[in-house]
PDB file of C-alpha atoms and ligand atoms in Angstrom:
ATOM      1  CA  MET A   1      13.158   8.684  10.776  1.00 76.00           C
ATOM      2  CA  ARG A   2      16.070   6.710   9.420  1.00 92.00           C
ATOM      3  CA  GLY A   3      14.384   5.193   6.364  1.00 98.00           C
ATOM      4  CA  VAL A   4      12.982   6.665   3.177  1.00 98.00           C
ATOM      5  CA  LEU A   5       9.390   6.658   1.909  1.00 98.00           C
ATOM      6  CA  VAL A   6       8.623   6.717  -1.817  1.00 99.00           C
ATOM      7  CA  SER A   7       5.046   6.488  -3.144  1.00 99.00           C
ATOM      8  CA  PHE A   8       3.706   5.900  -6.640  1.00 99.00           C
ATOM      9  CA  GLU A   9       0.525   7.521  -7.840  1.00 98.00           C
ATOM     10  CA  GLY A  10      -1.460   7.729 -11.062  1.00 98.00           C
ATOM     11  CA  VAL A  11      -4.757   7.005 -12.800  1.00 98.00           C
ATOM     12  CA  GLU A  12      -5.818   3.493 -13.727  1.00 95.00           C
ATOM     13  CA  GLY A  13      -3.515   1.888 -16.268  1.00 96.00           C
ATOM     14  CA  SER A  14      -0.717   4.424 -15.770  1.00 97.00           C
ATOM     15  CA  GLY A  15       1.830   1.650 -15.235  1.00 97.00           C
ATOM     16  CA  LYS A  16       2.722   2.789 -11.713  1.00 98.00           C
ATOM     17  CA  SER A  17       2.522  -0.713 -10.176  1.00 98.00           C
ATOM     18  CA  THR A  18       5.103  -2.024 -12.657  1.00 98.00           C
ATOM     19  CA  GLN A  19       7.348   0.935 -11.905  1.00 98.00           C
ATOM     20  CA  ALA A  20       6.949   0.472  -8.136  1.00 98.00           C
ATOM     21  CA  GLU A  21       8.076  -3.151  -8.460  1.00 98.00           C
ATOM     22  CA  ARG A  22      11.004  -2.255 -10.674  1.00 98.00           C
ATOM     23  CA  LEU A  23      12.132   0.460  -8.288  1.00 98.00           C
ATOM     24  CA  ALA A  24      11.941  -1.928  -5.323  1.00 98.00           C
ATOM     25  CA  ARG A  25      14.183  -4.429  -7.152  1.00 98.00           C
ATOM     26  CA  HIS A  26      16.600  -1.676  -8.164  1.00 98.00           C
ATOM     27  CA  VAL A  27      16.949  -0.325  -4.630  1.00 98.00           C
ATOM     28  CA  GLU A  28      17.503  -3.876  -3.363  1.00 98.00           C
ATOM     29  CA  SER A  29      20.277  -4.282  -5.903  1.00 98.00           C
ATOM     30  CA  LEU A  30      21.985  -1.258  -4.297  1.00 97.00           C
ATOM     31  CA  GLY A  31      22.211  -3.295  -1.117  1.00 97.00           C
ATOM     32  CA  LEU A  32      19.435  -1.544   0.814  1.00 98.00           C
ATOM     33  CA  GLU A  33      16.511  -3.183   2.610  1.00 98.00           C
ATOM     34  CA  VAL A  34      13.216  -2.569   0.830  1.00 98.00           C
ATOM     35  CA  VAL A  35       9.563  -3.008   1.736  1.00 98.00           C
ATOM     36  CA  LEU A  36       7.115  -2.906  -1.203  1.00 98.00           C
ATOM     37  CA  SER A  37       3.472  -2.481  -0.268  1.00 98.00           C
ATOM     38  CA  ARG A  38       0.190  -1.111  -1.556  1.00 98.00           C
ATOM     39  CA  GLU A  39      -2.976   0.728  -0.639  1.00 98.00           C
ATOM     40  CA  PRO A  40      -5.705  -0.010  -0.041  1.00 98.00           C
ATOM     41  CA  GLY A  41      -4.298  -3.093   1.697  1.00 98.00           C
ATOM     42  CA  GLY A  42      -0.764  -3.888   2.790  1.00 98.00           C
ATOM     43  CA  THR A  43      -1.852  -5.533   6.051  1.00 98.00           C
ATOM     44  CA  PRO A  44      -4.304  -8.397   6.767  1.00 98.00           C
ATOM     45  CA  ILE A  45      -6.878  -5.892   8.056  1.00 98.00           C
ATOM     46  CA  GLY A  46      -6.240  -3.502   5.184  1.00 98.00           C
ATOM     47  CA  GLU A  47      -6.679  -6.281   2.616  1.00 98.00           C
ATOM     48  CA  GLN A  48     -10.120  -7.038   4.079  1.00 98.00           C
ATOM     49  CA  VAL A  49     -11.060  -3.362   3.804  1.00 98.00           C
ATOM     50  CA  ARG A  50      -9.737  -3.415   0.230  1.00 98.00           C
ATOM     51  CA  ALA A  51     -12.138  -6.214  -0.683  1.00 98.00           C
ATOM     52  CA  ILE A  52     -15.103  -4.117   0.502  1.00 98.00           C
ATOM     53  CA  LEU A  53     -13.864  -1.053  -1.379  1.00 98.00           C
ATOM     54  CA  LEU A  54     -13.322  -2.723  -4.733  1.00 97.00           C
ATOM     55  CA  ASP A  55     -16.358  -5.066  -4.760  1.00 97.00           C
ATOM     56  CA  PRO A  56     -18.561  -3.943  -7.717  1.00 95.00           C
ATOM     57  CA  ALA A  57     -21.605  -5.128  -5.706  1.00 96.00           C
ATOM     58  CA  ASN A  58     -21.089  -2.192  -3.292  1.00 97.00           C
ATOM     59  CA  HIS A  59     -22.541   0.406  -5.652  1.00 95.00           C
ATOM     60  CA  ALA A  60     -24.561   1.969  -2.798  1.00 97.00           C
ATOM     61  CA  MET A  61     -21.385   3.169  -1.056  1.00 98.00           C
ATOM     62  CA  ASP A  62     -21.468   6.885  -0.178  1.00 98.00           C
ATOM     63  CA  GLY A  63     -18.359   8.938  -1.071  1.00 98.00           C
ATOM     64  CA  TRP A  64     -17.569   9.667   2.575  1.00 98.00           C
ATOM     65  CA  THR A  65     -17.945   6.014   3.560  1.00 98.00           C
ATOM     66  CA  GLU A  66     -15.469   5.269   0.809  1.00 98.00           C
ATOM     67  CA  LEU A  67     -13.069   7.916   2.122  1.00 98.00           C
ATOM     68  CA  PHE A  68     -13.234   6.616   5.707  1.00 98.00           C
ATOM     69  CA  LEU A  69     -12.547   3.059   4.535  1.00 98.00           C
ATOM     70  CA  TYR A  70      -9.464   4.139   2.569  1.00 98.00           C
ATOM     71  CA  LEU A  71      -8.339   6.060   5.671  1.00 99.00           C
ATOM     72  CA  ALA A  72      -8.947   3.020   7.891  1.00 98.00           C
ATOM     73  CA  SER A  73      -6.804   0.862   5.648  1.00 98.00           C
ATOM     74  CA  ARG A  74      -4.140   3.611   5.579  1.00 99.00           C
ATOM     75  CA  ASN A  75      -4.053   4.076   9.370  1.00 98.00           C
ATOM     76  CA  GLN A  76      -3.535   0.340   9.899  1.00 98.00           C
ATOM     77  CA  HIS A  77      -0.878   0.269   7.204  1.00 98.00           C
ATOM     78  CA  VAL A  78       1.075   3.188   8.666  1.00 98.00           C
ATOM     79  CA  MET A  79       0.959   1.868  12.227  1.00 98.00           C
ATOM     80  CA  GLU A  80       1.567  -1.814  11.507  1.00 98.00           C
ATOM     81  CA  LEU A  81       3.978  -1.726   8.608  1.00 98.00           C
ATOM     82  CA  VAL A  82       5.198   1.635   7.278  1.00 98.00           C
ATOM     83  CA  LEU A  83       6.356   3.387  10.465  1.00 98.00           C
ATOM     84  CA  PRO A  84       8.155   0.343  11.913  1.00 98.00           C
ATOM     85  CA  ALA A  85       9.935  -0.206   8.583  1.00 98.00           C
ATOM     86  CA  LEU A  86      11.034   3.431   8.414  1.00 98.00           C
ATOM     87  CA  GLU A  87      12.162   3.366  12.010  1.00 98.00           C
ATOM     88  CA  SER A  88      14.421   0.429  11.247  1.00 97.00           C
ATOM     89  CA  GLY A  89      15.984   2.315   8.324  1.00 97.00           C
ATOM     90  CA  LYS A  90      14.295   0.574   5.390  1.00 98.00           C
ATOM     91  CA  VAL A  91      13.297   2.036   2.055  1.00 98.00           C
ATOM     92  CA  VAL A  92       9.505   1.785   1.798  1.00 99.00           C
ATOM     93  CA  VAL A  93       7.983   1.804  -1.683  1.00 99.00           C
ATOM     94  CA  LEU A  94       4.211   2.238  -1.812  1.00 98.00           C
ATOM     95  CA  ASP A  95       1.868   1.553  -4.722  1.00 98.00           C
ATOM     96  CA  ARG A  96      -0.604   4.348  -3.832  1.00 98.00           C
ATOM     97  CA  TYR A  97      -0.777   6.314  -0.576  1.00 98.00           C
ATOM     98  CA  ALA A  98      -2.456   9.447   0.826  1.00 98.00           C
ATOM     99  CA  GLU A  99      -2.385  11.394  -2.475  1.00 98.00           C
ATOM    100  CA  SER A 100      -4.757   8.800  -3.962  1.00 98.00           C
ATOM    101  CA  SER A 101      -7.467   9.919  -1.523  1.00 98.00           C
ATOM    102  CA  VAL A 102      -6.963  13.582  -2.389  1.00 98.00           C
ATOM    103  CA  ALA A 103      -7.243  12.789  -6.121  1.00 98.00           C
ATOM    104  CA  TYR A 104      -9.997  10.109  -6.047  1.00 98.00           C
ATOM    105  CA  GLN A 105     -12.209  11.096  -3.111  1.00 98.00           C
ATOM    106  CA  GLY A 106     -11.284  14.794  -3.046  1.00 98.00           C
ATOM    107  CA  GLY A 107     -11.375  15.266  -6.823  1.00 98.00           C
ATOM    108  CA  GLY A 108     -13.186  12.275  -8.315  1.00 98.00           C
ATOM    109  CA  ARG A 109     -15.930  12.131  -5.652  1.00 98.00           C
ATOM    110  CA  LYS A 110     -15.909  15.948  -5.267  1.00 98.00           C
ATOM    111  CA  ILE A 111     -15.400  15.890  -1.489  1.00 98.00           C
ATOM    112  CA  GLY A 112     -12.705  18.544  -1.956  1.00 98.00           C
ATOM    113  CA  ALA A 113      -8.985  18.433  -1.299  1.00 98.00           C
ATOM    114  CA  GLN A 114      -9.089  20.320   2.002  1.00 97.00           C
ATOM    115  CA  PRO A 115     -11.082  17.877   4.188  1.00 98.00           C
ATOM    116  CA  VAL A 116      -9.254  14.898   2.678  1.00 98.00           C
ATOM    117  CA  ARG A 117      -5.913  16.464   3.443  1.00 98.00           C
ATOM    118  CA  ARG A 118      -6.932  17.060   7.063  1.00 98.00           C
ATOM    119  CA  LEU A 119      -8.152  13.493   7.551  1.00 98.00           C
ATOM    120  CA  ASN A 120      -5.090  12.075   5.809  1.00 98.00           C
ATOM    121  CA  LYS A 121      -2.942  13.907   8.331  1.00 98.00           C
ATOM    122  CA  LEU A 122      -4.732  12.123  11.184  1.00 98.00           C
ATOM    123  CA  ALA A 123      -4.680   8.693   9.527  1.00 98.00           C
ATOM    124  CA  THR A 124      -0.975   8.926   8.675  1.00 98.00           C
ATOM    125  CA  ARG A 125       0.209  10.652  11.887  1.00 98.00           C
ATOM    126  CA  ALA A 126       1.353  13.334   9.444  1.00 98.00           C
ATOM    127  CA  LEU A 127       3.739  10.915   7.732  1.00 98.00           C
ATOM    128  CA  ARG A 128       4.496  12.298   4.264  1.00 98.00           C
ATOM    129  CA  PRO A 129       6.435  10.560   1.510  1.00 98.00           C
ATOM    130  CA  ASP A 130       9.946  11.870   0.871  1.00 98.00           C
ATOM    131  CA  LEU A 131       9.127  11.500  -2.804  1.00 98.00           C
ATOM    132  CA  THR A 132       5.905  10.857  -4.706  1.00 98.00           C
ATOM    133  CA  VAL A 133       6.276   9.672  -8.302  1.00 99.00           C
ATOM    134  CA  LEU A 134       3.181  10.691 -10.264  1.00 98.00           C
ATOM    135  CA  VAL A 135       3.027   8.495 -13.361  1.00 98.00           C
ATOM    136  CA  ASP A 136       0.879  10.683 -15.551  1.00 98.00           C
ATOM    137  CA  VAL A 137      -1.031   9.425 -18.594  1.00 98.00           C
ATOM    138  CA  PRO A 138      -4.133  10.754 -20.376  1.00 98.00           C
ATOM    139  CA  VAL A 139      -7.186   8.932 -19.007  1.00 97.00           C
ATOM    140  CA  ALA A 140      -7.962   7.370 -22.419  1.00 95.00           C
ATOM    141  CA  VAL A 141      -4.462   5.859 -22.645  1.00 96.00           C
ATOM    142  CA  GLY A 142      -4.788   4.289 -19.184  1.00 95.00           C
ATOM    143  CA  ARG A 143      -8.216   2.934 -20.073  1.00 93.00           C
ATOM    144  CA  GLN A 144      -6.948   1.177 -23.153  1.00 92.00           C
ATOM    145  CA  ARG A 145      -4.457  -0.746 -21.029  1.00 91.00           C
ATOM    146  CA  LYS A 146      -7.205  -2.222 -18.825  1.00 86.00           C
ATOM    147  CA  ASP A 147      -9.303  -5.272 -19.605  1.00 78.00           C
ATOM    148  CA  ALA A 148     -12.856  -3.905 -19.816  1.00 76.00           C
ATOM    149  CA  GLY A 149     -14.323  -7.247 -18.765  1.00 78.00           C
ATOM    150  CA  SER A 150     -12.925  -7.233 -15.221  1.00 84.00           C
ATOM    151  CA  LEU A 151     -13.192  -3.658 -13.986  1.00 90.00           C
ATOM    152  CA  ASP A 152     -13.528  -3.138 -10.199  1.00 93.00           C
ATOM    153  CA  ARG A 153     -15.894  -0.669  -8.555  1.00 92.00           C
ATOM    154  CA  LEU A 154     -13.714   2.397  -9.068  1.00 91.00           C
ATOM    155  CA  GLU A 155     -12.391   1.439 -12.460  1.00 92.00           C
ATOM    156  CA  SER A 156     -15.946   1.276 -13.785  1.00 90.00           C
ATOM    157  CA  GLU A 157     -16.585   4.944 -12.902  1.00 92.00           C
ATOM    158  CA  GLU A 158     -17.383   7.288 -15.784  1.00 93.00           C
ATOM    159  CA  LEU A 159     -14.681   9.019 -17.796  1.00 94.00           C
ATOM    160  CA  GLN A 160     -15.250  12.447 -16.152  1.00 97.00           C
ATOM    161  CA  PHE A 161     -14.551  10.882 -12.737  1.00 97.00           C
ATOM    162  CA  HIS A 162     -11.144   9.734 -13.918  1.00 97.00           C
ATOM    163  CA  GLU A 163     -10.480  13.115 -15.567  1.00 98.00           C
ATOM    164  CA  ARG A 164     -11.114  14.803 -12.194  1.00 98.00           C
ATOM    165  CA  VAL A 165      -8.725  12.308 -10.581  1.00 98.00           C
ATOM    166  CA  ARG A 166      -5.966  13.111 -13.063  1.00 98.00           C
ATOM    167  CA  GLU A 167      -6.545  16.837 -12.634  1.00 98.00           C
ATOM    168  CA  GLY A 168      -6.452  16.393  -8.831  1.00 98.00           C
ATOM    169  CA  TYR A 169      -3.077  14.687  -9.102  1.00 98.00           C
ATOM    170  CA  LEU A 170      -1.644  17.398 -11.365  1.00 98.00           C
ATOM    171  CA  ARG A 171      -2.845  20.056  -8.924  1.00 98.00           C
ATOM    172  CA  LEU A 172      -1.024  18.247  -6.116  1.00 98.00           C
ATOM    173  CA  ALA A 173       2.139  18.258  -8.215  1.00 98.00           C
ATOM    174  CA  ARG A 174       1.817  21.991  -8.848  1.00 98.00           C
ATOM    175  CA  ARG A 175       1.354  22.598  -5.113  1.00 97.00           C
ATOM    176  CA  ALA A 176       4.424  20.605  -4.106  1.00 97.00           C
ATOM    177  CA  PRO A 177       6.670  20.365  -7.168  1.00 98.00           C
ATOM    178  CA  LYS A 178       9.753  19.322  -5.189  1.00 97.00           C
ATOM    179  CA  ARG A 179       8.114  16.351  -3.499  1.00 98.00           C
ATOM    180  CA  VAL A 180       5.633  15.253  -6.166  1.00 98.00           C
ATOM    181  CA  ARG A 181       7.511  14.539  -9.402  1.00 98.00           C
ATOM    182  CA  VAL A 182       5.540  14.014 -12.604  1.00 98.00           C
ATOM    183  CA  VAL A 183       6.870  11.450 -15.071  1.00 98.00           C
ATOM    184  CA  ASP A 184       5.349  10.706 -18.480  1.00 98.00           C
ATOM    185  CA  GLY A 185       3.645   7.287 -18.306  1.00 98.00           C
ATOM    186  CA  ARG A 186       3.441   7.070 -22.106  1.00 97.00           C
ATOM    187  CA  ARG A 187       7.175   6.531 -22.340  1.00 97.00           C
ATOM    188  CA  ALA A 188       8.705   3.070 -22.670  1.00 97.00           C
ATOM    189  CA  PRO A 189       8.812   1.277 -19.280  1.00 97.00           C
ATOM    190  CA  ASP A 190      12.605   0.868 -19.449  1.00 98.00           C
ATOM    191  CA  GLU A 191      13.213   4.567 -20.016  1.00 98.00           C
ATOM    192  CA  LEU A 192      10.760   5.499 -17.304  1.00 98.00           C
ATOM    193  CA  ALA A 193      12.463   3.145 -14.822  1.00 98.00           C
ATOM    194  CA  LEU A 194      15.823   4.821 -15.517  1.00 98.00           C
ATOM    195  CA  GLU A 195      14.359   8.276 -14.896  1.00 98.00           C
ATOM    196  CA  ILE A 196      12.765   7.122 -11.619  1.00 98.00           C
ATOM    197  CA  ASN A 197      15.949   5.346 -10.476  1.00 98.00           C
ATOM    198  CA  GLU A 198      17.811   8.614 -10.886  1.00 98.00           C
ATOM    199  CA  LEU A 199      15.232  10.598  -8.878  1.00 98.00           C
ATOM    200  CA  VAL A 200      15.445   8.043  -6.086  1.00 98.00           C
ATOM    201  CA  ARG A 201      19.246   7.839  -6.179  1.00 98.00           C
ATOM    202  CA  GLU A 202      19.431  11.594  -5.522  1.00 97.00           C
ATOM    203  CA  LEU A 203      17.017  11.165  -2.619  1.00 98.00           C
ATOM    204  CA  LEU A 204      18.961   8.251  -1.099  1.00 98.00           C
ATOM    205  CA  VAL A 205      22.190  10.237  -1.281  1.00 97.00           C
ATOM    206  CA  ARG A 206      20.500  13.273   0.262  1.00 97.00           C
ATOM    207  CA  LYS A 207      19.150  11.101   3.095  1.00 96.00           C
ATOM    208  CA  GLY A 208      22.543   9.513   3.706  1.00 96.00           C
ATOM    209  CA  LEU A 209      21.518   5.976   2.762  1.00 96.00           C
ATOM    210  CA  LEU A 210      23.766   5.921  -0.276  1.00 96.00           C
ATOM    211  CA  LYS A 211      27.183   7.378  -1.040  1.00 93.00           C
ATOM    212  CA  SER A 212      27.229   9.608  -4.120  1.00 83.00           C
TER     213      SER A 212
HETATM  214  P1  TYD B 301      -5.855  -1.034  -7.450  1.00 74.43           P
HETATM  215  O1  TYD B 301      -6.201  -2.392  -7.933  1.00 74.43           O
HETATM  216  O2  TYD B 301      -4.669  -0.833  -6.592  1.00 74.43           O
HETATM  217  O3  TYD B 301      -5.834  -0.041  -8.685  1.00 74.43           O
HETATM  218  P2  TYD B 301      -4.629   0.299  -9.589  1.00 74.43           P
HETATM  219  O4  TYD B 301      -4.224  -0.977 -10.209  1.00 74.43           O
HETATM  220  O5  TYD B 301      -5.177   1.301 -10.553  1.00 74.43           O
HETATM  221  O6  TYD B 301      -3.613   0.908  -8.678  1.00 74.43           O
HETATM  222  O7  TYD B 301      -7.172  -0.485  -6.718  1.00 74.43           O
HETATM  223  C1  TYD B 301      -7.162   0.614  -5.987  1.00 74.43           C
HETATM  224  C2  TYD B 301      -8.312   1.480  -6.378  1.00 74.43           C
HETATM  225  O8  TYD B 301      -8.662   2.299  -5.268  1.00 74.43           O
HETATM  226  C3  TYD B 301      -7.998   2.409  -7.511  1.00 74.43           C
HETATM  227  O9  TYD B 301      -9.137   2.527  -8.346  1.00 74.43           O
HETATM  228  C4  TYD B 301      -7.765   3.729  -6.842  1.00 74.43           C
HETATM  229  C5  TYD B 301      -8.615   3.657  -5.626  1.00 74.43           C
HETATM  230  N1  TYD B 301      -8.152   4.436  -4.462  1.00 74.43           N
HETATM  231  C6  TYD B 301      -8.918   5.518  -4.013  1.00 74.43           C
HETATM  232  O10 TYD B 301      -9.942   5.843  -4.602  1.00 74.43           O
HETATM  233  N2  TYD B 301      -8.520   6.194  -2.897  1.00 74.43           N
HETATM  234  C7  TYD B 301      -7.402   5.858  -2.201  1.00 74.43           C
HETATM  235  O11 TYD B 301      -7.070   6.502  -1.188  1.00 74.43           O
HETATM  236  C8  TYD B 301      -6.622   4.740  -2.678  1.00 74.43           C
HETATM  237  C9  TYD B 301      -5.373   4.323  -1.942  1.00 74.43           C
HETATM  238  C10 TYD B 301      -7.033   4.065  -3.808  1.00 74.43           C
END
């Protein structure tokens, strides 16, 4: 694959979406072609699946149904958008990807990391990010940044659910410390962006997309 895949992960209110956007603009400013996308969603079909997933009216949804819907959105995303972009040498920046399912459905919903990892492999054709930026914040800090009046179906889950999600993410980072890099989401956005730019610059040089 000629391109590079970078994903952003974190609990609600971690600031990862802001950082994903900033990184996309920065990489563009280096003269590289960038695709910024998100999960669930990223394609017309995926966005329809997203609406089902986040609708607070769908409180009857079983944890496995939820997992399969995230995987359906992911499969479509990989086939329609991510793989073609990587094949044409672009830098793909994703606001959430496969690690979200391991943390939220594997950890939060207690399905377990193992089955989620196996199914992720099928839904992604084993496509792994070159780098995953885990924007880590304590759950309470993330909560404070959200408007309590407009929480979606997952955001309204109890505190312990989100604690399991954060723990699931940190476990992933311990398992693959080279690929999953933890950054402190409590830091000022400008400082954080500089740290992330540097991580990605090293990666782009290593992959031959940028001269050192
Ligand atoms: P989004 O609005 O993108 O949340 P955020 O702003 O926090 O990124 O909504 C995505 C929600 O879906 C979020 O609560 C995390 C959840 N999610 C999963 O549970 N599993 C997954 O595989 C993915 C991609 C997201």
